[in-house]
Short mmCIF file of N, CA and C in Angstrom, two decimals:
data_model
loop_
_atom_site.label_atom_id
_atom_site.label_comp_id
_atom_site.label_asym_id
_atom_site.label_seq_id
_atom_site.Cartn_x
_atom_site.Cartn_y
_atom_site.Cartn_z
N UNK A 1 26.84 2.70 18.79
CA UNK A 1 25.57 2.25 18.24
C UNK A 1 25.58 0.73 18.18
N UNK A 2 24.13 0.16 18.71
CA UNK A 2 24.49 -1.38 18.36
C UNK A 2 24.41 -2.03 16.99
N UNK A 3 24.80 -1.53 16.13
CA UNK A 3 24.56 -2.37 14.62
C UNK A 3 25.59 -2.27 14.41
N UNK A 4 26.86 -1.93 15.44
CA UNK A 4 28.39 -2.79 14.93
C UNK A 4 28.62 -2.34 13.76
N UNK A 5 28.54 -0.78 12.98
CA UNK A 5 28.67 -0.50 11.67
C UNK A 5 28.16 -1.14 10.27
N UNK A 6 27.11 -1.77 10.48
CA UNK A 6 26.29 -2.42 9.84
C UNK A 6 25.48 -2.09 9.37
N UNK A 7 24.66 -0.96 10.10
CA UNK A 7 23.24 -0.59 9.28
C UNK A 7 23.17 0.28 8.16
N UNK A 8 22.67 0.05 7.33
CA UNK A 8 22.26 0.72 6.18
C UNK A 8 21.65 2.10 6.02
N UNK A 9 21.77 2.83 5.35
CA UNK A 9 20.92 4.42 5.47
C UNK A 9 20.24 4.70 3.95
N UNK A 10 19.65 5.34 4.47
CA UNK A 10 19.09 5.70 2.99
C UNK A 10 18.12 7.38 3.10
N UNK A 11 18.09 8.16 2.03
CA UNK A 11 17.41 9.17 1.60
C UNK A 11 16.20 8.84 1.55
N UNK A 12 15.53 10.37 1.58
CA UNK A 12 14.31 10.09 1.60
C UNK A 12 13.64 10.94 0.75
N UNK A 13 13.39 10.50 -0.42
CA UNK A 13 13.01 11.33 -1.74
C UNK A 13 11.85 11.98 -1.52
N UNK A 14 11.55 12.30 -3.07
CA UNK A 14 10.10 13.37 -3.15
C UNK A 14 9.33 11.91 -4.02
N UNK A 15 7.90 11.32 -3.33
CA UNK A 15 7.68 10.70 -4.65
C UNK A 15 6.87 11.05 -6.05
N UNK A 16 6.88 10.89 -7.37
CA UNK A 16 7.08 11.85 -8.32
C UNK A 16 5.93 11.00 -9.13
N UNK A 17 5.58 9.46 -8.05
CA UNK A 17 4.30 8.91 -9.37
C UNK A 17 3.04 9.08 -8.00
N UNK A 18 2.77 9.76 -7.34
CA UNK A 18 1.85 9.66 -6.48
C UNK A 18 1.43 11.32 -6.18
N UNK A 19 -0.08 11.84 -6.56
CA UNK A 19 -0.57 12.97 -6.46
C UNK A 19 -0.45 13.56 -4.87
N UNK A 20 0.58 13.69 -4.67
CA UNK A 20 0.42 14.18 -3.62
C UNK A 20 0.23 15.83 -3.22
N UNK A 21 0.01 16.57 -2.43
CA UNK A 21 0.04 17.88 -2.41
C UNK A 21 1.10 18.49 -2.11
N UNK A 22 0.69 19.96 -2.69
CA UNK A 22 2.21 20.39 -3.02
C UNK A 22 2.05 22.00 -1.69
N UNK A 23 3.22 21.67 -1.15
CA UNK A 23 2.97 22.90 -0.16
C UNK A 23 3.24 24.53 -0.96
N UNK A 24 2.43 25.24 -0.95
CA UNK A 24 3.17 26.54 -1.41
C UNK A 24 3.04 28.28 -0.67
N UNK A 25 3.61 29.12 -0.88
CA UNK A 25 4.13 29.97 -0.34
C UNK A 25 4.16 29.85 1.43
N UNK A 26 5.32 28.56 1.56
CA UNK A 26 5.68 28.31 2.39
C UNK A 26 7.12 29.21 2.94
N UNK A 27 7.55 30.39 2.43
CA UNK A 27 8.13 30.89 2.89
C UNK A 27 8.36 32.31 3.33
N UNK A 28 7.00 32.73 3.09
CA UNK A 28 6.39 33.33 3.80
C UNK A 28 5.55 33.04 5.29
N UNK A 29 5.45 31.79 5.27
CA UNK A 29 5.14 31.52 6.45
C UNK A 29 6.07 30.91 7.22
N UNK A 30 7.61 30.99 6.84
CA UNK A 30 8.45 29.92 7.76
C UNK A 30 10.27 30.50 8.01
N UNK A 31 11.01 30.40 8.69
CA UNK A 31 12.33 30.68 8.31
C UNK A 31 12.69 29.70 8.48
N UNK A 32 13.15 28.71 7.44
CA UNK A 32 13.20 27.33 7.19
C UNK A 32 14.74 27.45 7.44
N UNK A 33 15.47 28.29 7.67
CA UNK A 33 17.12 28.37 8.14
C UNK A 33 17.05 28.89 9.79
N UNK A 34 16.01 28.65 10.53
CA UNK A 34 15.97 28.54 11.93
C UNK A 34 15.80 27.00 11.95
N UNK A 35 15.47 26.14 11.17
CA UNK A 35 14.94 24.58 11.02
C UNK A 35 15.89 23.81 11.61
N UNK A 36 16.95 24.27 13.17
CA UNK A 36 17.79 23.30 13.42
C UNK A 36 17.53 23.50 15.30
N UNK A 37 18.55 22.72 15.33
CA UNK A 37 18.68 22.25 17.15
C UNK A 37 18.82 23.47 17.83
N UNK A 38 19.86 24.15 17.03
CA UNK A 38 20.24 25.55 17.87
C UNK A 38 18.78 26.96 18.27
N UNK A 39 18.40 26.77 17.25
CA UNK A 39 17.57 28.19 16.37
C UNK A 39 15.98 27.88 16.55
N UNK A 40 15.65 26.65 16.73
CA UNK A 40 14.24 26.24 16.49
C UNK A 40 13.45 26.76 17.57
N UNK A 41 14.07 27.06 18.68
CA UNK A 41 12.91 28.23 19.22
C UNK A 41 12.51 28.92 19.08
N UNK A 42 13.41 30.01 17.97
CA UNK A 42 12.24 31.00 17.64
C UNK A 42 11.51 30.77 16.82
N UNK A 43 11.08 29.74 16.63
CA UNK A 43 10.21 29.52 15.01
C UNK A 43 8.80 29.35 15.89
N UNK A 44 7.74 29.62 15.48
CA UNK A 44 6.49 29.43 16.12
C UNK A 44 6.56 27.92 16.51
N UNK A 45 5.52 27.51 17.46
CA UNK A 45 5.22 26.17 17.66
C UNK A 45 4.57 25.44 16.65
N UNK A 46 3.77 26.28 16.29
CA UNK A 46 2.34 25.58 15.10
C UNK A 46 2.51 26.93 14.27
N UNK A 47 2.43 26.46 12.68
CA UNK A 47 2.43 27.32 11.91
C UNK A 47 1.35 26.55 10.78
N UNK A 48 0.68 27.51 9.82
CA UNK A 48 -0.38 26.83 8.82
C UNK A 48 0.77 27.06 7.39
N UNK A 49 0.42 26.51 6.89
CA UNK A 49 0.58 26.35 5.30
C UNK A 49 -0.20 26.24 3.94
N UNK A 50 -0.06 26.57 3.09
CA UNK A 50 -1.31 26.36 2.06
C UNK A 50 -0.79 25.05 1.12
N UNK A 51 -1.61 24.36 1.14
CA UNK A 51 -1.38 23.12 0.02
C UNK A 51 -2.23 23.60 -1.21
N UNK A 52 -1.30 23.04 -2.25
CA UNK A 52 -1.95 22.62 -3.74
C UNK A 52 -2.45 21.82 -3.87
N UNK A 53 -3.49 21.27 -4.35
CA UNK A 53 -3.85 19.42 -4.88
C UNK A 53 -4.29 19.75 -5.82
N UNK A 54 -4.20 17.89 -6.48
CA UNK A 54 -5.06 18.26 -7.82
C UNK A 54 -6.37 17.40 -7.24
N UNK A 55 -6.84 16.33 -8.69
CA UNK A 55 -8.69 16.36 -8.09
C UNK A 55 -8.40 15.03 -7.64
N UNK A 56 -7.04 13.93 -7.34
CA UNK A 56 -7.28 12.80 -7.40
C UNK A 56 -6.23 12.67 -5.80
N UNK A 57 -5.92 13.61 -5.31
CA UNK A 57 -4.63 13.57 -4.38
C UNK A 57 -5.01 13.24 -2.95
N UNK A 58 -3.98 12.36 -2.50
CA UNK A 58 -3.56 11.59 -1.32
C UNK A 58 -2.83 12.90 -0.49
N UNK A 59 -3.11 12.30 0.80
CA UNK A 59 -2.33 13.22 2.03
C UNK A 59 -1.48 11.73 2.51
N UNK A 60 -0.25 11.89 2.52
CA UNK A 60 0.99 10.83 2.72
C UNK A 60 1.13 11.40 4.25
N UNK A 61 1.97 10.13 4.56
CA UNK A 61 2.53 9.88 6.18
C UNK A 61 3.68 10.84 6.24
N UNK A 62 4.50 11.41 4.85
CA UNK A 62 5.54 11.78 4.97
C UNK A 62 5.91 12.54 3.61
N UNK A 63 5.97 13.71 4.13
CA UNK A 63 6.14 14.66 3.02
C UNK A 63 7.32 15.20 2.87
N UNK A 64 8.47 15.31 1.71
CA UNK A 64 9.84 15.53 1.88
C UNK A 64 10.21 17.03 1.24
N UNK A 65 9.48 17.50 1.10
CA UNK A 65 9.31 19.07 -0.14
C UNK A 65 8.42 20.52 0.28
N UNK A 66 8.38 21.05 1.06
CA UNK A 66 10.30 21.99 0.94
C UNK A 66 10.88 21.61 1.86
N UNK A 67 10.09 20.88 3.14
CA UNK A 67 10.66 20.56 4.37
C UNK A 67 10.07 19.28 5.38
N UNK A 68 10.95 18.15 5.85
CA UNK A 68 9.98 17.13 6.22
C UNK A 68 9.01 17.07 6.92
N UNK A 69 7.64 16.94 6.72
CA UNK A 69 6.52 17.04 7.46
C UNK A 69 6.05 15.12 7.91
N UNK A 70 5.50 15.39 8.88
CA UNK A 70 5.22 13.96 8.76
C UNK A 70 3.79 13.74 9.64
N UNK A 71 3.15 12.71 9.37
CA UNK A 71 1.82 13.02 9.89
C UNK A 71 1.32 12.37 11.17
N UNK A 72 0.57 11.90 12.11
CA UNK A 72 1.02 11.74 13.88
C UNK A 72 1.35 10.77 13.79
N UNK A 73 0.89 9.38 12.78
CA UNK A 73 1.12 8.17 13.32
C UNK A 73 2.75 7.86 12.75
N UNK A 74 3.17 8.37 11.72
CA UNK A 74 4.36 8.62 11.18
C UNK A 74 5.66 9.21 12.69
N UNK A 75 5.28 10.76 13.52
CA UNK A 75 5.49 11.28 14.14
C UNK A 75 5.75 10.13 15.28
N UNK A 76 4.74 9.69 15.75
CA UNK A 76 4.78 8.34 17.04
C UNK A 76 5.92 7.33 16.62
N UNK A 77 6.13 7.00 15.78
CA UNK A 77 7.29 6.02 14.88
C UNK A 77 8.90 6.73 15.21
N UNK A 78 8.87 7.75 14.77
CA UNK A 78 10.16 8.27 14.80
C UNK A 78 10.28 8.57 16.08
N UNK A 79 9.08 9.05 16.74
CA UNK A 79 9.78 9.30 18.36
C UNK A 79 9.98 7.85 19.11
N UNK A 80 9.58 7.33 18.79
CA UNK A 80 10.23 5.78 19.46
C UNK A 80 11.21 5.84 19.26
N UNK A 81 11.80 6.13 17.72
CA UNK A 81 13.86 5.95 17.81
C UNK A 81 14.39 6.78 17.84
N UNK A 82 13.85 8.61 18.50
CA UNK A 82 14.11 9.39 18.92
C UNK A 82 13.43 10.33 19.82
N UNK A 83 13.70 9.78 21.43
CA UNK A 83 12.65 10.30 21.93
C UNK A 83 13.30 11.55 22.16
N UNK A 84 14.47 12.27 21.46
CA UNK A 84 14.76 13.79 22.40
C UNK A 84 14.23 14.41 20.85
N UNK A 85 13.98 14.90 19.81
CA UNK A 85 13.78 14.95 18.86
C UNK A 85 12.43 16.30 18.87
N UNK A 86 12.93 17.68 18.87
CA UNK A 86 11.77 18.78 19.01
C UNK A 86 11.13 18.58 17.63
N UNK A 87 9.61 18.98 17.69
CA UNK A 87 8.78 18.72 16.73
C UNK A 87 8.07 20.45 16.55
N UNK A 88 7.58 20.40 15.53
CA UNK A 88 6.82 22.02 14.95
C UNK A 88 5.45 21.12 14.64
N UNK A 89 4.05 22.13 15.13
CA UNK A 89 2.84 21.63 14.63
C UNK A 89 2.64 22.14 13.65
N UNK A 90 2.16 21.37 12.19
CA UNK A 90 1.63 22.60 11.07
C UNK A 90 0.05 21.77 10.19
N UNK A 91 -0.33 22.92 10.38
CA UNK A 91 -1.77 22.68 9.23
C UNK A 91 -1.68 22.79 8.14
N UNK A 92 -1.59 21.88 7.13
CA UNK A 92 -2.06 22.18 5.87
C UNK A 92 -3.87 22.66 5.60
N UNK A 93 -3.61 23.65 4.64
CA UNK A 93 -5.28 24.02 4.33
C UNK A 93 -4.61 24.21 2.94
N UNK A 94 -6.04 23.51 2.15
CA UNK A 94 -6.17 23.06 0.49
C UNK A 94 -6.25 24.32 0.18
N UNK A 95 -6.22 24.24 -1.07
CA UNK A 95 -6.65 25.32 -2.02
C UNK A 95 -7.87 25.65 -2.09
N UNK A 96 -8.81 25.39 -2.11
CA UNK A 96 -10.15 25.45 -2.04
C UNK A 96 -10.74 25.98 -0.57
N UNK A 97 -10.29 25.72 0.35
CA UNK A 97 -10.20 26.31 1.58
C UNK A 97 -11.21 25.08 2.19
N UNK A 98 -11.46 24.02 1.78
CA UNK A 98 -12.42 23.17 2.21
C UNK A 98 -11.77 21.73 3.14
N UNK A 99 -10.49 21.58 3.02
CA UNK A 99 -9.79 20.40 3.56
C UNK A 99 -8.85 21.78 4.20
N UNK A 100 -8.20 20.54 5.23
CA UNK A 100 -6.69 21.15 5.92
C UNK A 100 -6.43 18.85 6.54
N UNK A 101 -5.11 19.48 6.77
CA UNK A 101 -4.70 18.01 7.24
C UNK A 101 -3.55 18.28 8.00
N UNK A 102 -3.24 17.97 9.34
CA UNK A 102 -2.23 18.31 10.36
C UNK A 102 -1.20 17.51 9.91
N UNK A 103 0.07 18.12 10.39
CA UNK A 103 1.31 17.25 10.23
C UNK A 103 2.34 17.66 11.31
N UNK A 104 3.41 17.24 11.58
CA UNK A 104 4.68 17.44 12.55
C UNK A 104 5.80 17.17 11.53
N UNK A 105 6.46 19.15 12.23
CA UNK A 105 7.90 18.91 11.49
C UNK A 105 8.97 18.35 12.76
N UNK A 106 9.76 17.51 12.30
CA UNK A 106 10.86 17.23 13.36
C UNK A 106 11.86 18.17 12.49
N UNK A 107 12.38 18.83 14.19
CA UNK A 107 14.12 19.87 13.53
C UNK A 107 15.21 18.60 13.66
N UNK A 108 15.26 18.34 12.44
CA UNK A 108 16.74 17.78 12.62
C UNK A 108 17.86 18.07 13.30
N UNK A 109 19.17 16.68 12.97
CA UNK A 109 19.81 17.32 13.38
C UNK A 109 21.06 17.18 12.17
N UNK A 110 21.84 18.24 11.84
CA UNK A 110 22.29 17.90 10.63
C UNK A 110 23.53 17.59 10.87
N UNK A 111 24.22 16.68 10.58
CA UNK A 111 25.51 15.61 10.37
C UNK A 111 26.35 16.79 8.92
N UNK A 112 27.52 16.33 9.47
CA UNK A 112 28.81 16.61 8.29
C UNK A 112 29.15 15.08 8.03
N UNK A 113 28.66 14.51 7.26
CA UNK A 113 29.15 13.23 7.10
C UNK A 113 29.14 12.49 5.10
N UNK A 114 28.48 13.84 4.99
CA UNK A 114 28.26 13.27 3.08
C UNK A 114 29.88 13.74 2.82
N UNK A 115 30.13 12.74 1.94
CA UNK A 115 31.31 12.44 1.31
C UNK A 115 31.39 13.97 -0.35
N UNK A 116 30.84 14.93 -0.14
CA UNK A 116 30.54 15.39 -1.28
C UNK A 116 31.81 15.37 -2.55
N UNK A 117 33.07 15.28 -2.25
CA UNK A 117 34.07 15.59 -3.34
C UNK A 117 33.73 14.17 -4.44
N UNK A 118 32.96 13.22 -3.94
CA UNK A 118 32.37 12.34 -5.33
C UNK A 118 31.86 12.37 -5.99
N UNK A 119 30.72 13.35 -5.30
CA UNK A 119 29.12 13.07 -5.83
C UNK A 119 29.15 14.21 -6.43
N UNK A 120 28.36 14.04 -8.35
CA UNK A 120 27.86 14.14 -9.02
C UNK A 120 26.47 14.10 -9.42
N UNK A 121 25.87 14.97 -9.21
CA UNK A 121 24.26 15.08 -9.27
C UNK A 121 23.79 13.56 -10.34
N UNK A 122 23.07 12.89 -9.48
CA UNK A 122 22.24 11.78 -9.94
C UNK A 122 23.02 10.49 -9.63
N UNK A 123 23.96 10.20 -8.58
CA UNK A 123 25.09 9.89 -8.35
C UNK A 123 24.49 9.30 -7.21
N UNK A 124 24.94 8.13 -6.69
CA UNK A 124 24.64 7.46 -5.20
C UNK A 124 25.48 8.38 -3.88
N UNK A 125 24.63 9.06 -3.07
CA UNK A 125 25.08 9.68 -1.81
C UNK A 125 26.06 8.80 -0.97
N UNK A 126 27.32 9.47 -0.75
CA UNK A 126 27.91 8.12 -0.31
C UNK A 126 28.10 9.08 1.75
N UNK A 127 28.51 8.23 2.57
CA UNK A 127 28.28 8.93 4.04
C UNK A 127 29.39 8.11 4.74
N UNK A 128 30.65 8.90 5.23
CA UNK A 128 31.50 8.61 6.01
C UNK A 128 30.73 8.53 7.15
N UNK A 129 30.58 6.85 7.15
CA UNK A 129 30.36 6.62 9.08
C UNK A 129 31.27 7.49 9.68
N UNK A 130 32.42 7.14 9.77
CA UNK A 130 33.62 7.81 10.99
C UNK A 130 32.39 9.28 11.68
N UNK A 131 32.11 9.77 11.23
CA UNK A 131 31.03 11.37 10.93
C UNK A 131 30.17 11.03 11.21
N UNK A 132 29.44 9.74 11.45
CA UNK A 132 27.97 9.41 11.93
C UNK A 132 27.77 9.67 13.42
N UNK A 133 26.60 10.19 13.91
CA UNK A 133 26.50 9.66 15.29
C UNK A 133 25.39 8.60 15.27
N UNK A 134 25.23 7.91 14.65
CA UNK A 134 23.84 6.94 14.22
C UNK A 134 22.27 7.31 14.78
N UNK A 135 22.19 8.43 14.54
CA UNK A 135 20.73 9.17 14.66
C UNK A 135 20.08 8.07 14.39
N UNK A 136 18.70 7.92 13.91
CA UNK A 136 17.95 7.25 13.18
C UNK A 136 17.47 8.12 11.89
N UNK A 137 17.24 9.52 11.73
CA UNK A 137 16.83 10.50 11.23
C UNK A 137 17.98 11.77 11.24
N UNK A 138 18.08 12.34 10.15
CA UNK A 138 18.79 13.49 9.89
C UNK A 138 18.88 13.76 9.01
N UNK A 139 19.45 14.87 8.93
CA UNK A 139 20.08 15.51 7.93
C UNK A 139 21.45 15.97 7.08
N UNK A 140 21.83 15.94 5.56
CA UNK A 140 23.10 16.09 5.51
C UNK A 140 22.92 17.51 4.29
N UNK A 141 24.19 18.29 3.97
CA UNK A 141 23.73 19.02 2.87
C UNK A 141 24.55 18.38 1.60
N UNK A 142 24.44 18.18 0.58
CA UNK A 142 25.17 17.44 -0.38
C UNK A 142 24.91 18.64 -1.59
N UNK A 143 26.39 19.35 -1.97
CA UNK A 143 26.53 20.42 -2.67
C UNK A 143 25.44 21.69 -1.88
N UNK A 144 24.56 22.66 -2.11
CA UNK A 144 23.97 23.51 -2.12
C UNK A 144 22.25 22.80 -1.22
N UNK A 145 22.11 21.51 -1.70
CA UNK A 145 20.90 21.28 -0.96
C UNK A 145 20.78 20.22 0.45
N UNK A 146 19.93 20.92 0.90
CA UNK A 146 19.59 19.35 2.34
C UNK A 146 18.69 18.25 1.89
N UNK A 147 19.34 17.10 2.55
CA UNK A 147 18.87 16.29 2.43
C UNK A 147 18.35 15.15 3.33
N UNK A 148 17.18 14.63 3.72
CA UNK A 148 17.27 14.44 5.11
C UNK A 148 17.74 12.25 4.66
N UNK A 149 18.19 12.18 5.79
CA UNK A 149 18.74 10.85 5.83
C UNK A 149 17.95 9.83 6.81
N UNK A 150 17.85 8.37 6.79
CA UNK A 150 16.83 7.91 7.45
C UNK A 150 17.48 6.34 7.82
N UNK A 151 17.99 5.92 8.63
CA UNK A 151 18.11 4.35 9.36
C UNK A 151 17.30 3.59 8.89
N UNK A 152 17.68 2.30 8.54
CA UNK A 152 16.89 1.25 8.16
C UNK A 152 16.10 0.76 9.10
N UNK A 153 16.57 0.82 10.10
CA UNK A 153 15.65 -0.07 11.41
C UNK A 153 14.04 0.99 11.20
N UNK A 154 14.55 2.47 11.19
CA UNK A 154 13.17 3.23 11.37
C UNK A 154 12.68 3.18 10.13
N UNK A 155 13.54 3.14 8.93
CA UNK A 155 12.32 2.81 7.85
C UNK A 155 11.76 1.44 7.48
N UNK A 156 12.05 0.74 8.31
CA UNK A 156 11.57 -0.80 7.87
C UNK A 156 10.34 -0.81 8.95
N UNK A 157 10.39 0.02 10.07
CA UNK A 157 9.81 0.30 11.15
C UNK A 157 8.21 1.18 10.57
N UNK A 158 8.38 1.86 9.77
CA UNK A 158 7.20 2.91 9.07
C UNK A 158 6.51 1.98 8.27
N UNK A 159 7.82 1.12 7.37
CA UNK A 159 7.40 0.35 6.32
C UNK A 159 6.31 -0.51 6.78
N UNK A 160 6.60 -1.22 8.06
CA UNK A 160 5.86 -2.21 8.71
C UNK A 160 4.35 -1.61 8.69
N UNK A 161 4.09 -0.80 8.80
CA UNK A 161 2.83 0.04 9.29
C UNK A 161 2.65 1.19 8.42
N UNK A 162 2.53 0.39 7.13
CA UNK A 162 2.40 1.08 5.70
C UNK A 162 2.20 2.41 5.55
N UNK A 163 3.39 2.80 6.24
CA UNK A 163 3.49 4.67 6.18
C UNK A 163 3.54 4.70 3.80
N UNK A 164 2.39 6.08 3.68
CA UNK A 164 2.32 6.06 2.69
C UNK A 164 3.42 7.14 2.51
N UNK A 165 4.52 7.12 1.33
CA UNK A 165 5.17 8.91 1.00
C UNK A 165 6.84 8.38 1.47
N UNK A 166 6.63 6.93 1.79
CA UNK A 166 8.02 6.91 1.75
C UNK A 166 8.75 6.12 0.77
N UNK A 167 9.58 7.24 0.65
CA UNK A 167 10.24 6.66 -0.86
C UNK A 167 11.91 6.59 -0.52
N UNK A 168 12.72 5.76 -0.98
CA UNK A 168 13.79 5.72 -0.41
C UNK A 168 14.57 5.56 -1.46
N UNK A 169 16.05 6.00 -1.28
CA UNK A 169 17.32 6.06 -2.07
C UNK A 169 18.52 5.31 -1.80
N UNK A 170 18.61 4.58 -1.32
CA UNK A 170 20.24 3.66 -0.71
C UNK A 170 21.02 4.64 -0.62
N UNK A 171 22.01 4.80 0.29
CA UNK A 171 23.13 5.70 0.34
C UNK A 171 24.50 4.38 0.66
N UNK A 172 25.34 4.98 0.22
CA UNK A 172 26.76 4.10 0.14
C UNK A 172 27.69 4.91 1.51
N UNK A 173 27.51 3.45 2.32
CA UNK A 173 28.34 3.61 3.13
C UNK A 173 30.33 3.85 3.11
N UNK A 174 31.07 4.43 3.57
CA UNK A 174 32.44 4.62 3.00
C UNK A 174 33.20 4.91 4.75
N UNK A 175 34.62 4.24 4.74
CA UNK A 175 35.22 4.15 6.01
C UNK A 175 34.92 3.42 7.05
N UNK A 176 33.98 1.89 6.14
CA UNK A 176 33.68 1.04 7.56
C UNK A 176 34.31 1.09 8.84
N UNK A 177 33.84 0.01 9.43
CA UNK A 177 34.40 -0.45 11.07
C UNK A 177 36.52 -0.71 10.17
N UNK A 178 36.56 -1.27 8.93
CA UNK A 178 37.73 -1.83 8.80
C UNK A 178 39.14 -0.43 8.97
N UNK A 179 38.75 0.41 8.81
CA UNK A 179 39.37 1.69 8.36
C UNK A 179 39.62 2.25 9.52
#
């Protein structure tokens, strides 16, 4: 990778002060454990979903809950720093049945690289480079849940072009270039 073990990573939270919509009985419509490189063919191409909102709510560039959705101009961003990267089409439709709003899931690809014997829930994610392949985007599981992980270049890259819904976490790099 060219950032010479340098670049920074970071999580990509749920954000918790912004009305955003809430996807639900999404698992009935999904086998969210086909959601990888191997398996993602059998998952439909385009699947719908039902969103929650309340009366004041935003549709974000990037939705992290139950599973990353992201919306086209968001989608165009990440395929620049990953152009092999399979995508799922999905519709959100409101509660009311009066809105819907398209989005793209990218299947990750998920890394063994979280350091878990540290981390303590509420605890900084720490990520053995040595274990990186420097994706720009992925995924790690830390204890029982996934978590998707995100390159600075591509989030400074969204940032630039005020992707709304991204919320970020620093992750602690461990086993630099020195090791």
């Amino acid at each position: 990778m060219a950032d010479n073990g340098r670049m920074r990573y970071f999580l990509l939270t749920d954000s918790k002060r912004n009305p955003f919509p809430e996807i639900v009985g999404w698992s009935q419509a999904l086998d969210i454990r086909k959601m990888n490189r191997g398996e993602y063919q059998e998952l439909p191409s385009s699947f719908q979903l039902n969103m929650r909102t309340g009366m004041d709510h935003i549709l974000p560039d990037i939705l992290v809950t139950p599973f990353l959705l992201l919306s086209e101009p968001a989608m165009h961003v990440v395929s620049f720093y990953d152009p092999e990267i399979p995508w799922c089409f999905a519709v959100l439709f409101g509660d009311s049945g009066k809105e819907c709003a398209s989005y793209f899931c990218p299947i990750l690809e998920e890394e063994d690289c979280a350091v878990e014997e540290v981390y303590r829930e509420g605890e900084t994610v720490r990520l053995d480079r040595r274990k990186m392949k420097g994706l720009p985007l992925f995924r790690i599981r830390v204890k029982d849940r996934k978590k998707t992980v995100i390159r600075m270049d591509l989030a400074e890259s969204l940032l630039m072009r005020h992707a709304v819904g991204l919320e970020l976490e620093e992750t602690i790099i461990v086993c630099d270039s020195w090791s």
